Amino acid sequence: MTNAHVRVRSLATALILLLITSFATRAQESDNGDFLSDLHEFRVSNYISLDAYYRFSAVGDTETLNEIVASINKANDAMNSVADSNSGILSADQIEGLNKEFDTFKNLMRSNINIVRESGYPDLRLVSDMANQAVAMNQSATELYELSKDSAETEIDPRVEAARSAAVTIAQMMAKYSARTNSQVAQTFQGASNDVSLDEQARQFDSLLAEIQKGGETSAELKSTLQSLSSKWQFIRSSYINYNDNNVAFVIDRYSKRILQSLETTIGLLRGNA
């Protein structure tokens, strides 16, 4: 075999190894990205289920009950994906800890649903326990998300992070608003003593939306999505800033859900542009 043939074979071998390494790196990057997406989906879905529960506690209808079930199932799927991930970012103990908190939340949700179905009224103490558990659980999920983000080897678009934070924020705001609107004793959303007020969260959402809109390449589809998102937010913003019993609650809920959908579309487009 000539020296030329040896050089060609060596070059081909090096190229194959490079391709294998590249594919492995991309697979790891994809797994890390999916892992963070699952933790994000977990947080949002749990607040959506809580929002639906407050509405269910007031009306007890099957359609709203189905919303609760669908949201819990989405959170459950996300939790299973986190547990099954091969990313190795979090320890088994960390994942199991979050899973146990989720089990407690699901059990409380089940108990609260059954009480409404049986008596027609919520048990306010048990509802408070569930809401507090939701806050604590999602704080744990956020801590694990931040830890995972710092441990991941891939750089995340700051606009994706802003959009995810905005989605979690609006989902929690929906649950708080629903608690105020549907509670029979004007019970506000329960949670940590340092919980941020609705009007302050609305202003945080303003800032997050501004972060999403600034900088970077923007496709026509992304530009259109962001314009639609902003219009929806401006339509209901004042209702979150100045809560009023005369506000039409179902309109606030509907537009908040549309904002969430727009944010998820935005995240998908931004990740596709990365």
GROMACS .gro file of C-alpha atoms in nm:
model
  274
    1MET     CA    1   0.000   0.000   0.000
    2THR     CA    2   0.143   0.335  -0.104
    3ASN     CA    3   0.191   0.627   0.134
    4ALA     CA    4  -0.087   0.809  -0.054
    5HIS     CA    5  -0.329   0.525   0.016
    6VAL     CA    6  -0.232   0.525   0.385
    7ARG     CA    7  -0.291   0.898   0.408
    8VAL     CA    8  -0.632   0.866   0.239
    9ARG     CA    9  -0.733   0.581   0.474
   10SER     CA   10  -0.617   0.778   0.779
   11LEU     CA   11  -0.807   1.084   0.661
   12ALA     CA   12  -1.122   0.878   0.603
   13THR     CA   13  -1.093   0.722   0.949
   14ALA     CA   14  -1.048   1.063   1.110
   15LEU     CA   15  -1.347   1.196   0.919
   16ILE     CA   16  -1.567   0.905   1.033
   17LEU     CA   17  -1.459   0.958   1.395
   18LEU     CA   18  -1.534   1.329   1.362
   19LEU     CA   19  -1.881   1.255   1.227
   20ILE     CA   20  -1.952   1.007   1.506
   21THR     CA   21  -1.841   1.261   1.765
   22SER     CA   22  -2.052   1.529   1.600
   23PHE     CA   23  -2.361   1.308   1.599
   24ALA     CA   24  -2.307   1.213   1.964
   25THR     CA   25  -2.266   1.577   2.063
   26ARG     CA   26  -2.580   1.676   1.881
   27ALA     CA   27  -2.771   1.389   2.042
   28GLN     CA   28  -2.651   1.505   2.385
   29GLU     CA   29  -2.744   1.865   2.306
   30SER     CA   30  -3.089   1.752   2.193
   31ASP     CA   31  -3.138   1.545   2.509
   32ASN     CA   32  -3.034   1.840   2.727
   33GLY     CA   33  -3.276   2.067   2.542
   34ASP     CA   34  -3.561   1.818   2.572
   35PHE     CA   35  -3.485   1.773   2.942
   36LEU     CA   36  -3.526   2.146   3.004
   37SER     CA   37  -3.841   2.150   2.789
   38ASP     CA   38  -3.989   1.873   3.003
   39LEU     CA   39  -3.918   2.061   3.327
   40HIS     CA   40  -4.073   2.370   3.172
   41GLU     CA   41  -4.383   2.179   3.061
   42PHE     CA   42  -4.414   2.029   3.408
   43ARG     CA   43  -4.426   2.370   3.577
   44VAL     CA   44  -4.674   2.524   3.336
   45SER     CA   45  -4.911   2.225   3.330
   46ASN     CA   46  -4.943   2.212   3.707
   47TYR     CA   47  -5.049   2.576   3.730
   48ILE     CA   48  -5.298   2.522   3.447
   49SER     CA   49  -5.451   2.230   3.638
   50LEU     CA   50  -5.481   2.451   3.946
   51ASP     CA   51  -5.650   2.724   3.742
   52ALA     CA   52  -5.899   2.466   3.612
   53TYR     CA   53  -5.961   2.331   3.962
   54TYR     CA   54  -6.067   2.671   4.096
   55ARG     CA   55  -6.318   2.702   3.812
   56PHE     CA   56  -6.434   2.345   3.873
   57SER     CA   57  -6.486   2.416   4.244
   58ALA     CA   58  -6.739   2.684   4.148
   59VAL     CA   59  -6.931   2.502   3.874
   60GLY     CA   60  -6.846   2.131   3.904
   61ASP     CA   61  -6.890   2.065   3.532
   62THR     CA   62  -6.742   1.774   3.337
   63GLU     CA   63  -6.571   1.993   3.076
   64THR     CA   64  -6.364   2.173   3.340
   65LEU     CA   65  -6.287   1.844   3.514
   66ASN     CA   66  -6.152   1.715   3.183
   67GLU     CA   67  -5.924   2.021   3.167
   68ILE     CA   68  -5.781   1.930   3.506
   69VAL     CA   69  -5.722   1.571   3.399
   70ALA     CA   70  -5.560   1.676   3.069
   71SER     CA   71  -5.321   1.916   3.246
   72ILE     CA   72  -5.226   1.663   3.513
   73ASN     CA   73  -5.163   1.405   3.241
   74LYS     CA   74  -4.934   1.649   3.057
   75ALA     CA   75  -4.743   1.717   3.378
   76ASN     CA   76  -4.725   1.344   3.441
   77ASP     CA   77  -4.584   1.279   3.092
   78ALA     CA   78  -4.326   1.554   3.144
   79MET     CA   79  -4.227   1.409   3.482
   80ASN     CA   80  -4.188   1.062   3.329
   81SER     CA   81  -3.968   1.205   3.053
   82VAL     CA   82  -3.748   1.374   3.312
   83ALA     CA   83  -3.719   1.048   3.504
   84ASP     CA   84  -3.637   0.851   3.186
   85SER     CA   85  -3.386   1.103   3.051
   86ASN     CA   86  -3.034   0.990   2.970
   87SER     CA   87  -2.890   1.338   3.013
   88GLY     CA   88  -2.741   1.260   3.355
   89ILE     CA   89  -2.786   1.624   3.456
   90LEU     CA   90  -2.980   1.555   3.776
   91SER     CA   91  -2.927   1.279   4.028
   92ALA     CA   92  -3.181   1.003   4.086
   93ASP     CA   93  -3.247   1.147   4.433
   94GLN     CA   94  -3.325   1.492   4.292
   95ILE     CA   95  -3.568   1.352   4.037
   96GLU     CA   96  -3.730   1.122   4.294
   97GLY     CA   97  -3.772   1.416   4.533
   98LEU     CA   98  -3.962   1.614   4.270
   99ASN     CA   99  -4.167   1.309   4.178
  100LYS     CA  100  -4.274   1.264   4.542
  101GLU     CA  101  -4.381   1.628   4.561
  102PHE     CA  102  -4.583   1.573   4.244
  103ASP     CA  103  -4.746   1.262   4.392
  104THR     CA  104  -4.852   1.468   4.694
  105PHE     CA  105  -4.999   1.735   4.466
  106LYS     CA  106  -5.189   1.476   4.260
  107ASN     CA  107  -5.331   1.315   4.572
  108LEU     CA  108  -5.446   1.653   4.702
  109MET     CA  109  -5.600   1.735   4.365
  110ARG     CA  110  -5.784   1.402   4.362
  111SER     CA  111  -5.916   1.459   4.715
  112ASN     CA  112  -6.029   1.814   4.636
  113ILE     CA  113  -6.208   1.702   4.321
  114ASN     CA  114  -6.389   1.424   4.507
  115ILE     CA  115  -6.503   1.662   4.780
  116VAL     CA  116  -6.655   1.901   4.524
  117ARG     CA  117  -6.824   1.615   4.341
  118GLU     CA  118  -6.968   1.472   4.662
  119SER     CA  119  -7.072   1.787   4.849
  120GLY     CA  120  -7.081   2.055   4.582
  121TYR     CA  121  -6.844   2.272   4.787
  122PRO     CA  122  -6.466   2.281   4.831
  123ASP     CA  123  -6.289   2.218   5.160
  124LEU     CA  124  -6.099   2.546   5.189
  125ARG     CA  125  -5.832   2.404   5.417
  126LEU     CA  126  -5.759   2.121   5.173
  127VAL     CA  127  -5.764   2.362   4.879
  128SER     CA  128  -5.512   2.578   5.062
  129ASP     CA  129  -5.291   2.272   5.120
  130MET     CA  130  -5.304   2.190   4.749
  131ALA     CA  131  -5.222   2.545   4.639
  132ASN     CA  132  -4.932   2.563   4.884
  133GLN     CA  133  -4.807   2.229   4.756
  134ALA     CA  134  -4.827   2.355   4.397
  135VAL     CA  135  -4.616   2.659   4.484
  136ALA     CA  136  -4.357   2.455   4.676
  137MET     CA  137  -4.341   2.187   4.405
  138ASN     CA  138  -4.296   2.437   4.126
  139GLN     CA  139  -4.030   2.622   4.322
  140SER     CA  140  -3.844   2.290   4.348
  141ALA     CA  141  -3.893   2.230   3.975
  142THR     CA  142  -3.759   2.580   3.901
  143GLU     CA  143  -3.451   2.519   4.116
  144LEU     CA  144  -3.385   2.194   3.929
  145TYR     CA  145  -3.445   2.373   3.599
  146GLU     CA  146  -3.184   2.638   3.686
  147LEU     CA  147  -2.941   2.371   3.803
  148SER     CA  148  -2.996   2.176   3.482
  149LYS     CA  149  -2.953   2.487   3.270
  150ASP     CA  150  -2.621   2.566   3.438
  151SER     CA  151  -2.505   2.205   3.400
  152ALA     CA  152  -2.606   2.171   3.034
  153GLU     CA  153  -2.326   2.200   2.780
  154THR     CA  154  -2.541   2.389   2.533
  155GLU     CA  155  -2.600   2.762   2.528
  156ILE     CA  156  -2.968   2.858   2.544
  157ASP     CA  157  -3.110   3.157   2.357
  158PRO     CA  158  -3.193   3.424   2.620
  159ARG     CA  159  -3.520   3.486   2.437
  160VAL     CA  160  -3.619   3.120   2.486
  161GLU     CA  161  -3.548   3.158   2.857
  162ALA     CA  162  -3.753   3.479   2.870
  163ALA     CA  163  -4.043   3.309   2.688
  164ARG     CA  164  -4.036   3.014   2.926
  165SER     CA  165  -4.030   3.243   3.229
  166ALA     CA  166  -4.319   3.440   3.079
  167ALA     CA  167  -4.519   3.119   3.028
  168VAL     CA  168  -4.469   3.009   3.390
  169THR     CA  169  -4.558   3.361   3.507
  170ILE     CA  170  -4.884   3.386   3.311
  171ALA     CA  171  -4.983   3.031   3.412
  172GLN     CA  172  -4.941   3.117   3.779
  173MET     CA  173  -5.126   3.446   3.728
  174MET     CA  174  -5.417   3.253   3.574
  175ALA     CA  175  -5.437   3.029   3.881
  176LYS     CA  176  -5.429   3.327   4.117
  177TYR     CA  177  -5.693   3.512   3.918
  178SER     CA  178  -5.912   3.203   3.907
  179ALA     CA  179  -5.880   3.161   4.285
  180ARG     CA  180  -6.000   3.517   4.343
  181THR     CA  181  -6.284   3.490   4.096
  182ASN     CA  182  -6.423   3.148   4.185
  183SER     CA  183  -6.370   3.117   4.559
  184GLN     CA  184  -6.692   3.137   4.759
  185VAL     CA  185  -6.524   3.322   5.045
  186ALA     CA  186  -6.305   3.551   4.834
  187GLN     CA  187  -6.008   3.329   4.909
  188THR     CA  188  -5.693   3.447   4.739
  189PHE     CA  189  -5.430   3.216   4.595
  190GLN     CA  190  -5.239   3.051   4.875
  191GLY     CA  191  -4.865   3.016   4.872
  192ALA     CA  192  -4.542   3.128   5.024
  193SER     CA  193  -4.551   3.436   5.243
  194ASN     CA  194  -4.318   3.613   5.001
  195ASP     CA  195  -4.540   3.535   4.701
  196VAL     CA  196  -4.544   3.811   4.440
  197SER     CA  197  -4.870   4.001   4.392
  198LEU     CA  198  -5.067   3.985   4.067
  199ASP     CA  199  -4.996   4.344   3.968
  200GLU     CA  200  -4.624   4.297   4.026
  201GLN     CA  201  -4.627   3.975   3.824
  202ALA     CA  202  -4.802   4.160   3.542
  203ARG     CA  203  -4.516   4.411   3.536
  204GLN     CA  204  -4.267   4.124   3.539
  205PHE     CA  205  -4.448   3.985   3.236
  206ASP     CA  206  -4.404   4.325   3.067
  207SER     CA  207  -4.028   4.298   3.116
  208LEU     CA  208  -4.012   3.938   2.995
  209LEU     CA  209  -4.211   4.024   2.684
  210ALA     CA  210  -3.970   4.309   2.610
  211GLU     CA  211  -3.676   4.065   2.641
  212ILE     CA  212  -3.838   3.824   2.395
  213GLN     CA  213  -3.893   4.101   2.142
  214LYS     CA  214  -3.545   4.249   2.141
  215GLY     CA  215  -3.242   4.140   1.945
  216GLY     CA  216  -3.173   3.842   1.725
  217GLU     CA  217  -3.305   3.737   1.387
  218THR     CA  218  -3.681   3.743   1.355
  219SER     CA  219  -3.868   3.548   1.088
  220ALA     CA  220  -4.199   3.669   0.951
  221GLU     CA  221  -4.381   3.396   1.143
  222LEU     CA  222  -4.209   3.485   1.470
  223LYS     CA  223  -4.277   3.856   1.418
  224SER     CA  224  -4.646   3.784   1.356
  225THR     CA  225  -4.667   3.558   1.663
  226LEU     CA  226  -4.509   3.822   1.886
  227GLN     CA  227  -4.739   4.094   1.754
  228SER     CA  228  -5.042   3.875   1.825
  229LEU     CA  229  -4.907   3.790   2.170
  230SER     CA  230  -4.858   4.157   2.256
  231SER     CA  231  -5.208   4.249   2.139
  232LYS     CA  232  -5.365   3.978   2.356
  233TRP     CA  233  -5.161   4.085   2.656
  234GLN     CA  234  -5.256   4.451   2.620
  235PHE     CA  235  -5.622   4.348   2.607
  236ILE     CA  236  -5.615   4.186   2.954
  237ARG     CA  237  -5.316   4.354   3.120
  238SER     CA  238  -5.520   4.610   3.312
  239SER     CA  239  -5.736   4.332   3.459
  240TYR     CA  240  -5.428   4.178   3.616
  241ILE     CA  241  -5.289   4.513   3.727
  242ASN     CA  242  -5.617   4.628   3.881
  243TYR     CA  243  -5.822   4.327   3.984
  244ASN     CA  244  -6.194   4.404   3.975
  245ASP     CA  245  -6.488   4.178   4.053
  246ASN     CA  246  -6.666   4.326   3.751
  247ASN     CA  247  -6.406   4.188   3.510
  248VAL     CA  248  -6.531   3.911   3.282
  249ALA     CA  249  -6.334   3.618   3.423
  250PHE     CA  250  -6.381   3.375   3.134
  251VAL     CA  251  -6.243   3.634   2.891
  252ILE     CA  252  -5.931   3.680   3.107
  253ASP     CA  253  -5.887   3.303   3.124
  254ARG     CA  254  -5.939   3.255   2.750
  255TYR     CA  255  -5.692   3.526   2.652
  256SER     CA  256  -5.437   3.407   2.906
  257LYS     CA  257  -5.452   3.059   2.749
  258ARG     CA  258  -5.406   3.209   2.404
  259ILE     CA  259  -5.103   3.398   2.533
  260LEU     CA  260  -4.964   3.070   2.664
  261GLN     CA  261  -5.017   2.911   2.322
  262SER     CA  262  -4.841   3.203   2.154
  263LEU     CA  263  -4.550   3.171   2.396
  264GLU     CA  264  -4.515   2.799   2.323
  265THR     CA  265  -4.520   2.877   1.949
  266THR     CA  266  -4.256   3.146   2.011
  267ILE     CA  267  -4.034   2.899   2.198
  268GLY     CA  268  -4.064   2.648   1.916
  269LEU     CA  269  -3.977   2.906   1.652
  270LEU     CA  270  -3.682   3.039   1.850
  271ARG     CA  271  -3.544   2.691   1.911
  272GLY     CA  272  -3.588   2.614   1.543
  273ASN     CA  273  -3.392   2.928   1.455
  274ALA     CA  274  -3.107   2.836   1.690
   0.00000   0.00000   0.00000
